[in-house]
Amino acid sequence: FDCPNFVDCPNFVSVLSQVDCPNFVDCPNFVSVLSQVDCPNFVSVLSQVNSSHLYVCGSFAFSPHDAFIDAESFSLVGLVDAKAKLRCPFSPLQRNSALTVDGELFTASTTDFRGERAQISRHFSRGGQDVSQDTSIALLQEPAFVGSAAVDRKLFFFFTEVGKEFSFVDELRIARVAQVCKDDVGGQRTLQNKWTSFAKAPLLCQVPKQLPFNVLQHVFTLPPPEGASSSETRFYGVFTSQWSSGAESAVCVFTLQDVQAVFNGSYRTFDTQTHLWSSLLGTHSHLGQCGLDSATDSELSQVKKSFLTSGSVKSAGAPLVSSDHRYSRVAAMRTKALNGKQYTVLFLLTESGFLHKVVLLAGGPRVIEEIQVFTQPQIVKSIILSSSK
Ligand SMILES: *[C@@H]1O[C@H](CO)[C@@H](O)[C@H](O)[C@H]1NC(C)=O
């Protein structure tokens, strides 16, 4: 999968043609452009499909390719097919999210060279029916995906996008959670092979009377305590602010119960003529629901344009705000202290490569340990928790 020099890079010419610069010597940004033209294969999905195989998808010099890997010998067992472009991004600079549930692959990725068209889709579907987003109305606006989770029969995707429901600011960014149902097969005539369960809701991480932390950096899903209902699942999100470039960030927690309540509430509807959003009066029993495969065409045509909730999912409790650290990743675990009490511990990565261990006490959060992950500070892109280590 290596592409060691530009001549071997099949798409390099088309990359260069995007660089709007006739004469390289005169081009002040050429050096930084070149360093962004990342020719090698950047793997952005690596996921266990079943007991014997992994699935992998990489940018392959701006031409996504995917394959299965035999987990035992750790060898590639052949490319999958030509549809990899729906499954992982062309550019290593674009973020995506993917997860497998019961052998089915769910992906959230941009799907074109320029990274303008985003799709949440299902692949290797059990019934043979892969499902993707309806494209007659833009369901997502320049999203940056940061995470995903599967709980019960639903999948949740976390991202930041441009909030088109607000017309008073050009490019107001909004943190969101989107849902689809795992077993969605699309409609019979309307929305064939398209999600009938897609819906999205704003995530609000805000200190009262201040501007919200509106840009999601990462989300970690903390499963419920043993024996508790899945509605006690919690999502920990790291946020920064569109209006601040300083070392400032916040952690907010959202409960699945609150997410479900917003998706079961009222919706906004998109007017395809005026391109404006308005509130739908009352609740509509089919919006945001699973099992719409035999819904009527008129119900599905309403689903098509009413996928944004009126309500926002608000954080459970006050945001944990740091005014001197820009956190980029979070992991969380529940643990029992020597006094027998249960505590939640957060592991927060700073952009400069430090790891903070934070315990959430009744009186507020407390940083109890700071670890420099590498002697030469560098950006850490991923954090995985092993409760034993
Ligand atoms: C796992 O998935 C791969 C790829 O689809 C398939 O070839 C293999 O037979 C599957 N293995 C099992 C145990 O289901």
Coordinates of C-alpha atoms and ligand atoms in Angstrom, one line a residue:
F1 CA 0.0 0.0 0.0
D2 CA 3.0 2.3 0.0
C3 CA 3.3 5.1 -2.4
P4 CA 6.9 6.2 -2.0
N5 CA 7.1 8.9 -4.6
F6 CA 4.8 11.3 -6.4
V7 CA 5.3 9.6 -9.8
D8 CA 3.7 6.5 -8.4
C9 CA 0.9 8.4 -6.9
P10 CA -2.1 7.9 -9.2
N11 CA -3.9 11.0 -8.1
F12 CA -1.1 13.4 -7.6
V13 CA -1.7 15.2 -10.8
S14 CA -5.3 16.0 -9.9
V15 CA -4.1 17.0 -6.4
L16 CA -1.7 19.5 -8.0
S17 CA -4.4 20.9 -10.3
Q18 CA -6.2 21.9 -7.2
V19 CA -3.2 23.9 -6.1
D20 CA -4.1 27.1 -7.8
C21 CA -0.6 28.2 -8.5
P22 CA 1.0 28.4 -11.9
N23 CA 4.5 29.0 -10.8
F24 CA 5.8 27.1 -7.8
V25 CA 8.6 29.6 -7.0
D26 CA 6.2 32.4 -6.8
C27 CA 3.8 30.5 -4.6
P28 CA 4.3 31.4 -0.9
N29 CA 2.1 28.5 0.2
F30 CA 3.6 25.8 -2.0
V31 CA 5.7 24.3 0.8
S32 CA 2.7 24.0 3.1
V33 CA 0.5 22.8 0.3
L34 CA 3.0 20.0 -0.5
S35 CA 3.3 19.0 3.1
Q36 CA -0.5 18.6 3.0
V37 CA -0.5 16.5 -0.1
D38 CA -0.2 13.2 1.6
C39 CA 0.5 10.5 -0.8
P40 CA 0.9 7.4 1.3
N41 CA -1.9 5.2 2.5
F42 CA -3.4 6.6 5.7
V43 CA -5.5 3.9 7.4
S44 CA -8.6 5.5 8.9
V45 CA -10.7 2.4 9.6
L46 CA -9.5 -0.7 11.4
S47 CA -12.3 -2.7 12.8
Q48 CA -13.0 -6.3 13.9
V49 CA -15.7 -7.7 11.6
N50 CA -16.1 -11.2 13.1
S51 CA -14.0 -13.7 15.0
S52 CA -11.6 -14.3 12.2
H53 CA -11.3 -11.1 10.2
L54 CA -10.6 -7.4 10.5
Y55 CA -11.7 -4.7 8.1
V56 CA -9.3 -2.0 7.0
C57 CA -9.8 1.1 4.8
G58 CA -7.2 3.7 3.9
S59 CA -6.8 6.8 1.8
F60 CA -4.4 5.1 -0.7
A61 CA -3.1 8.3 -2.2
F62 CA -6.5 10.0 -2.4
S63 CA -8.1 6.9 -3.9
P64 CA -9.6 5.0 -0.9
H65 CA -9.1 1.2 -0.9
D66 CA -10.3 -1.4 1.6
A67 CA -9.5 -5.0 2.5
F68 CA -10.1 -7.7 5.0
I69 CA -7.3 -8.9 7.2
D70 CA -7.0 -12.5 8.5
A71 CA -6.7 -11.8 12.2
E72 CA -4.6 -14.9 12.9
S73 CA -1.9 -14.5 10.3
F74 CA -2.4 -10.7 10.1
S75 CA -2.3 -10.8 6.3
L76 CA -4.4 -9.1 3.8
V77 CA -6.9 -11.4 2.2
G78 CA -7.7 -9.2 -0.8
L79 CA -9.3 -6.0 -1.6
V80 CA -13.1 -5.8 -1.0
D81 CA -14.6 -3.9 -3.9
A82 CA -14.7 -0.5 -5.6
K83 CA -17.1 1.0 -3.0
A84 CA -14.3 1.9 -0.5
K85 CA -14.9 5.5 -1.4
L86 CA -18.1 5.5 0.7
R87 CA -16.2 4.0 3.6
C88 CA -13.2 6.2 4.4
P89 CA -11.9 9.6 3.4
F90 CA -9.7 10.5 0.5
S91 CA -7.7 12.9 2.6
P92 CA -5.8 12.1 5.8
L93 CA -6.8 15.5 7.1
Q94 CA -10.5 14.6 7.2
R95 CA -11.9 12.9 10.2
N96 CA -14.3 9.9 10.0
S97 CA -15.8 7.3 12.2
A98 CA -16.7 3.7 11.7
L99 CA -17.8 0.7 13.8
T100 CA -19.0 -2.8 13.2
V101 CA -22.0 -4.4 14.8
D102 CA -22.8 -8.0 14.2
G103 CA -20.6 -8.1 11.2
E104 CA -22.2 -5.0 9.6
L105 CA -20.0 -2.0 9.0
F106 CA -21.4 1.5 9.7
T107 CA -19.3 4.4 8.5
A108 CA -19.5 8.2 8.6
S109 CA -17.1 9.7 6.1
T110 CA -16.6 12.2 3.3
T111 CA -17.0 10.4 0.0
D112 CA -15.3 12.6 -2.6
F113 CA -11.9 14.0 -3.5
R114 CA -12.6 17.4 -2.1
G115 CA -14.2 16.2 1.0
E116 CA -17.5 18.0 0.4
R117 CA -20.0 15.2 0.3
A118 CA -20.5 13.3 3.6
Q119 CA -22.4 10.1 4.1
I120 CA -23.4 7.9 7.0
S121 CA -23.9 4.4 5.5
R122 CA -24.2 0.7 6.2
H123 CA -22.1 -2.0 4.4
F124 CA -22.0 -5.8 4.4
S125 CA -25.6 -5.7 5.4
R126 CA -27.1 -9.0 6.6
G127 CA -30.2 -8.8 4.4
G128 CA -28.0 -7.7 1.5
Q129 CA -29.5 -4.3 1.5
D130 CA -26.9 -1.6 2.1
V131 CA -28.3 1.8 3.2
S132 CA -27.0 5.3 2.8
Q133 CA -28.3 8.9 3.1
D134 CA -30.9 10.5 0.9
T135 CA -29.1 13.1 -1.1
S136 CA -32.0 15.1 -2.5
I137 CA -31.7 17.4 0.6
A138 CA -28.4 18.0 2.3
L139 CA -28.7 16.1 5.6
L140 CA -25.2 17.2 6.7
Q141 CA -23.3 20.4 6.3
E142 CA -19.5 20.1 6.2
P143 CA -19.5 17.7 9.1
A144 CA -16.3 16.7 11.0
F145 CA -17.1 13.3 12.5
V146 CA -15.5 12.6 15.9
G147 CA -17.0 9.4 17.2
S148 CA -19.8 6.8 17.1
A149 CA -21.6 4.4 19.4
A150 CA -24.0 1.5 19.1
V151 CA -26.6 1.1 21.9
D152 CA -29.5 -1.3 21.7
R153 CA -30.9 -1.1 18.1
K154 CA -29.5 2.3 17.3
L155 CA -26.2 3.9 16.1
F156 CA -25.2 7.3 17.1
F157 CA -22.7 9.5 15.3
F158 CA -21.1 12.6 16.8
F159 CA -19.8 15.5 14.8
T160 CA -19.7 19.3 14.3
E161 CA -21.2 20.9 11.3
V162 CA -22.4 24.3 10.0
G163 CA -25.8 25.1 11.7
K164 CA -28.0 26.1 8.7
E165 CA -31.0 26.5 10.9
F166 CA -29.6 29.9 12.1
S167 CA -29.6 32.5 9.4
F168 CA -28.1 35.3 11.6
V169 CA -24.5 34.1 11.5
D170 CA -22.9 32.8 8.3
E171 CA -20.9 29.9 9.6
L172 CA -22.1 29.1 13.0
R173 CA -20.8 25.7 13.9
I174 CA -23.0 23.3 16.0
A175 CA -22.1 20.1 17.8
R176 CA -24.5 17.3 16.9
V177 CA -25.5 13.7 17.5
A178 CA -27.2 11.9 14.6
Q179 CA -29.0 8.5 14.9
V180 CA -29.9 5.7 12.6
C181 CA -31.5 2.4 13.4
K182 CA -29.4 -0.7 13.0
D183 CA -32.0 -2.6 11.0
D184 CA -33.3 0.2 8.8
V185 CA -33.8 -1.2 5.2
G186 CA -35.1 2.0 3.7
G187 CA -38.6 2.7 2.3
Q188 CA -40.5 0.7 -0.3
R189 CA -40.9 3.5 -2.9
T190 CA -39.9 6.7 -1.2
L191 CA -36.4 6.5 0.3
Q192 CA -35.5 3.2 -1.3
N193 CA -32.1 2.0 0.1
K194 CA -32.0 5.3 2.1
W195 CA -32.3 5.8 5.9
T196 CA -35.8 6.3 7.1
S197 CA -34.6 6.7 10.7
F198 CA -31.9 9.4 10.2
A199 CA -32.3 12.3 12.6
K200 CA -29.9 14.8 14.2
A201 CA -30.0 16.9 17.3
P202 CA -27.8 19.7 18.6
L203 CA -25.5 19.0 21.6
L204 CA -25.3 21.9 24.0
C205 CA -22.2 22.4 26.1
Q206 CA -22.6 25.8 27.7
V207 CA -21.9 27.7 30.9
P208 CA -25.1 29.8 31.5
K209 CA -24.9 33.3 29.9
Q210 CA -21.7 32.5 28.0
L211 CA -21.1 31.5 24.4
P212 CA -21.3 27.7 24.0
F213 CA -18.4 25.4 23.5
N214 CA -19.6 24.4 20.0
V215 CA -16.9 22.4 18.4
L216 CA -16.7 18.7 19.3
Q217 CA -13.2 17.2 19.4
H218 CA -14.0 13.7 20.6
V219 CA -16.7 11.6 22.3
F220 CA -16.2 8.6 24.5
T221 CA -19.1 6.2 25.3
L222 CA -19.2 5.0 28.9
P223 CA -21.5 1.9 29.2
P224 CA -24.0 1.7 32.1
P225 CA -22.9 0.2 35.4
E226 CA -23.4 -3.6 35.5
G227 CA -27.0 -4.5 35.8
A228 CA -28.3 -1.0 35.0
S229 CA -30.4 -0.1 32.0
S230 CA -28.8 1.0 28.8
S231 CA -30.5 4.4 29.1
E232 CA -27.8 5.1 31.7
T233 CA -25.1 5.0 29.0
R234 CA -23.2 8.3 29.1
F235 CA -21.4 10.2 26.3
Y236 CA -18.4 12.3 27.4
G237 CA -17.6 14.9 24.9
V238 CA -14.5 17.2 24.6
F239 CA -15.4 20.6 23.2
T240 CA -13.6 23.7 22.1
S241 CA -15.0 27.0 21.0
Q242 CA -15.3 28.5 17.5
W243 CA -14.6 31.9 19.0
S244 CA -11.5 31.0 21.0
S245 CA -8.1 29.8 19.6
G246 CA -6.5 29.8 23.0
A247 CA -5.9 27.0 25.4
E248 CA -9.5 26.6 26.4
S249 CA -11.8 23.6 26.3
A250 CA -14.6 21.9 28.1
V251 CA -15.9 18.4 28.9
C252 CA -19.6 17.8 28.9
V253 CA -21.5 14.6 29.6
F254 CA -24.8 13.6 27.9
T255 CA -27.0 10.8 29.0
L256 CA -28.6 8.4 26.5
Q257 CA -31.9 9.1 28.2
D258 CA -31.6 12.8 27.3
V259 CA -30.6 12.0 23.8
Q260 CA -33.6 9.7 23.4
A261 CA -36.0 12.2 24.8
V262 CA -34.9 14.8 22.2
F263 CA -35.2 12.3 19.3
N264 CA -38.7 11.4 20.6
G265 CA -39.7 15.1 20.8
S266 CA -40.6 17.7 18.2
Y267 CA -38.8 18.3 14.9
R268 CA -38.0 21.2 12.5
T269 CA -38.9 20.9 8.8
F270 CA -36.9 22.1 5.8
D271 CA -38.7 24.1 3.2
T272 CA -37.1 23.2 -0.1
Q273 CA -38.4 26.4 -1.8
T274 CA -37.2 29.0 0.8
H275 CA -34.3 26.9 2.2
L276 CA -35.5 27.8 5.7
W277 CA -36.2 25.7 8.7
S278 CA -39.4 26.0 10.6
S279 CA -40.9 24.1 13.6
L280 CA -43.4 21.3 12.9
L281 CA -46.3 21.7 15.2
G282 CA -46.9 18.8 17.6
T283 CA -45.0 15.5 17.7
H284 CA -45.2 13.1 14.8
S285 CA -45.1 9.5 15.8
H286 CA -42.9 8.4 12.9
L287 CA -40.1 11.0 13.0
G288 CA -36.9 9.6 14.5
Q289 CA -38.3 6.1 14.8
C290 CA -37.2 2.6 13.8
G291 CA -39.2 0.2 11.7
L292 CA -40.6 2.6 9.0
D293 CA -40.0 0.1 6.2
S294 CA -43.7 -0.1 5.5
A295 CA -44.5 3.6 6.2
T296 CA -46.6 5.4 3.7
D297 CA -45.1 7.7 1.0
S298 CA -46.5 10.8 2.7
E299 CA -45.0 9.8 6.0
L300 CA -41.7 9.2 4.4
S301 CA -41.7 12.4 2.4
Q302 CA -42.1 14.1 5.7
V303 CA -39.2 12.1 7.2
K304 CA -37.1 13.3 4.2
K305 CA -37.3 16.9 5.2
S306 CA -37.9 16.8 9.0
F307 CA -34.8 15.3 10.4
L308 CA -33.6 18.0 12.7
T309 CA -35.0 18.1 16.2
S310 CA -36.3 21.3 17.7
G311 CA -34.8 20.6 21.1
S312 CA -31.1 20.4 22.0
V313 CA -29.5 17.7 24.2
K314 CA -28.2 19.5 27.2
S315 CA -25.3 18.4 29.3
A316 CA -26.1 16.6 32.5
G317 CA -24.6 19.0 35.0
A318 CA -22.3 21.9 34.5
P319 CA -19.5 21.7 31.9
L320 CA -16.0 20.9 33.2
V321 CA -14.2 23.9 31.8
S322 CA -10.4 24.2 31.5
S323 CA -9.1 27.7 30.8
D324 CA -5.5 26.6 30.3
H325 CA -5.6 23.3 28.5
R326 CA -6.9 22.5 25.1
Y327 CA -8.1 18.9 25.5
S328 CA -8.5 16.8 22.4
R329 CA -9.4 13.3 23.5
V330 CA -11.3 11.7 26.4
A331 CA -11.7 8.3 27.9
A332 CA -13.8 7.5 31.0
M333 CA -14.2 4.6 33.5
R334 CA -16.1 3.9 36.7
T335 CA -13.9 2.6 39.5
K336 CA -14.3 1.7 43.2
A337 CA -12.1 3.6 45.7
L338 CA -10.7 2.1 48.9
N339 CA -13.6 3.6 50.8
G340 CA -15.9 1.4 48.7
K341 CA -17.5 4.3 46.8
Q342 CA -17.9 4.4 43.1
Y343 CA -16.1 7.3 41.2
T344 CA -15.9 8.3 37.6
V345 CA -12.3 8.9 36.3
L346 CA -11.6 10.8 33.1
F347 CA -8.4 10.5 31.1
L348 CA -8.0 13.7 29.1
L349 CA -5.3 14.2 26.4
T350 CA -4.1 17.8 25.8
E351 CA -3.2 18.9 22.3
S352 CA 0.4 19.2 23.5
G353 CA 0.6 15.6 24.4
F354 CA 0.0 15.4 28.1
L355 CA -2.5 13.0 29.8
H356 CA -4.5 14.2 32.7
K357 CA -6.2 11.8 35.1
V358 CA -9.3 13.5 36.5
V359 CA -11.6 12.2 39.2
L360 CA -15.1 13.6 39.4
L361 CA -15.8 14.4 43.1
A362 CA -19.0 15.7 44.6
G363 CA -17.2 19.1 45.1
G364 CA -16.0 19.2 41.5
P365 CA -13.4 17.6 39.2
R366 CA -9.8 17.2 40.5
V367 CA -6.7 16.5 38.4
I368 CA -4.9 13.8 40.3
E369 CA -2.1 12.9 37.8
E370 CA -0.4 14.5 34.9
I371 CA 1.6 12.3 32.5
Q372 CA 3.8 13.4 29.6
V373 CA 3.1 10.6 27.1
F374 CA 6.2 11.1 25.0
T375 CA 9.6 12.7 26.0
Q376 CA 9.4 14.6 22.7
P377 CA 5.9 16.1 22.9
Q378 CA 3.7 15.1 20.0
I379 CA 0.1 15.1 19.0
V380 CA -1.7 11.9 20.2
K381 CA -4.6 11.0 17.9
S382 CA -6.2 8.2 19.7
I383 CA -6.7 6.9 23.3
I384 CA -7.9 3.4 24.1
L385 CA -8.6 2.3 27.7
S386 CA -7.6 -1.0 29.0
S387 CA -9.1 -1.2 32.5
S388 CA -6.3 -3.5 33.7
K389 CA -3.4 -1.3 32.6
Ligands
LIG1 C1 -15.6 -13.1 8.6 O1 -15.8 -12.2 7.5 C2 -15.0 -12.5 6.4 C3 -15.1 -11.4 5.4 O2 -16.5 -11.2 5.1 C4 -15.4 -13.8 5.8 O3 -14.6 -14.2 4.7 C5 -15.3 -14.9 6.9 O4 -15.7 -16.1 6.4 C6 -16.0 -14.5 8.1 N1 -15.7 -15.4 9.2 C7 -16.6 -15.9 10.1 C8 -16.1 -16.9 11.1 O5 -17.8 -15.6 10.0

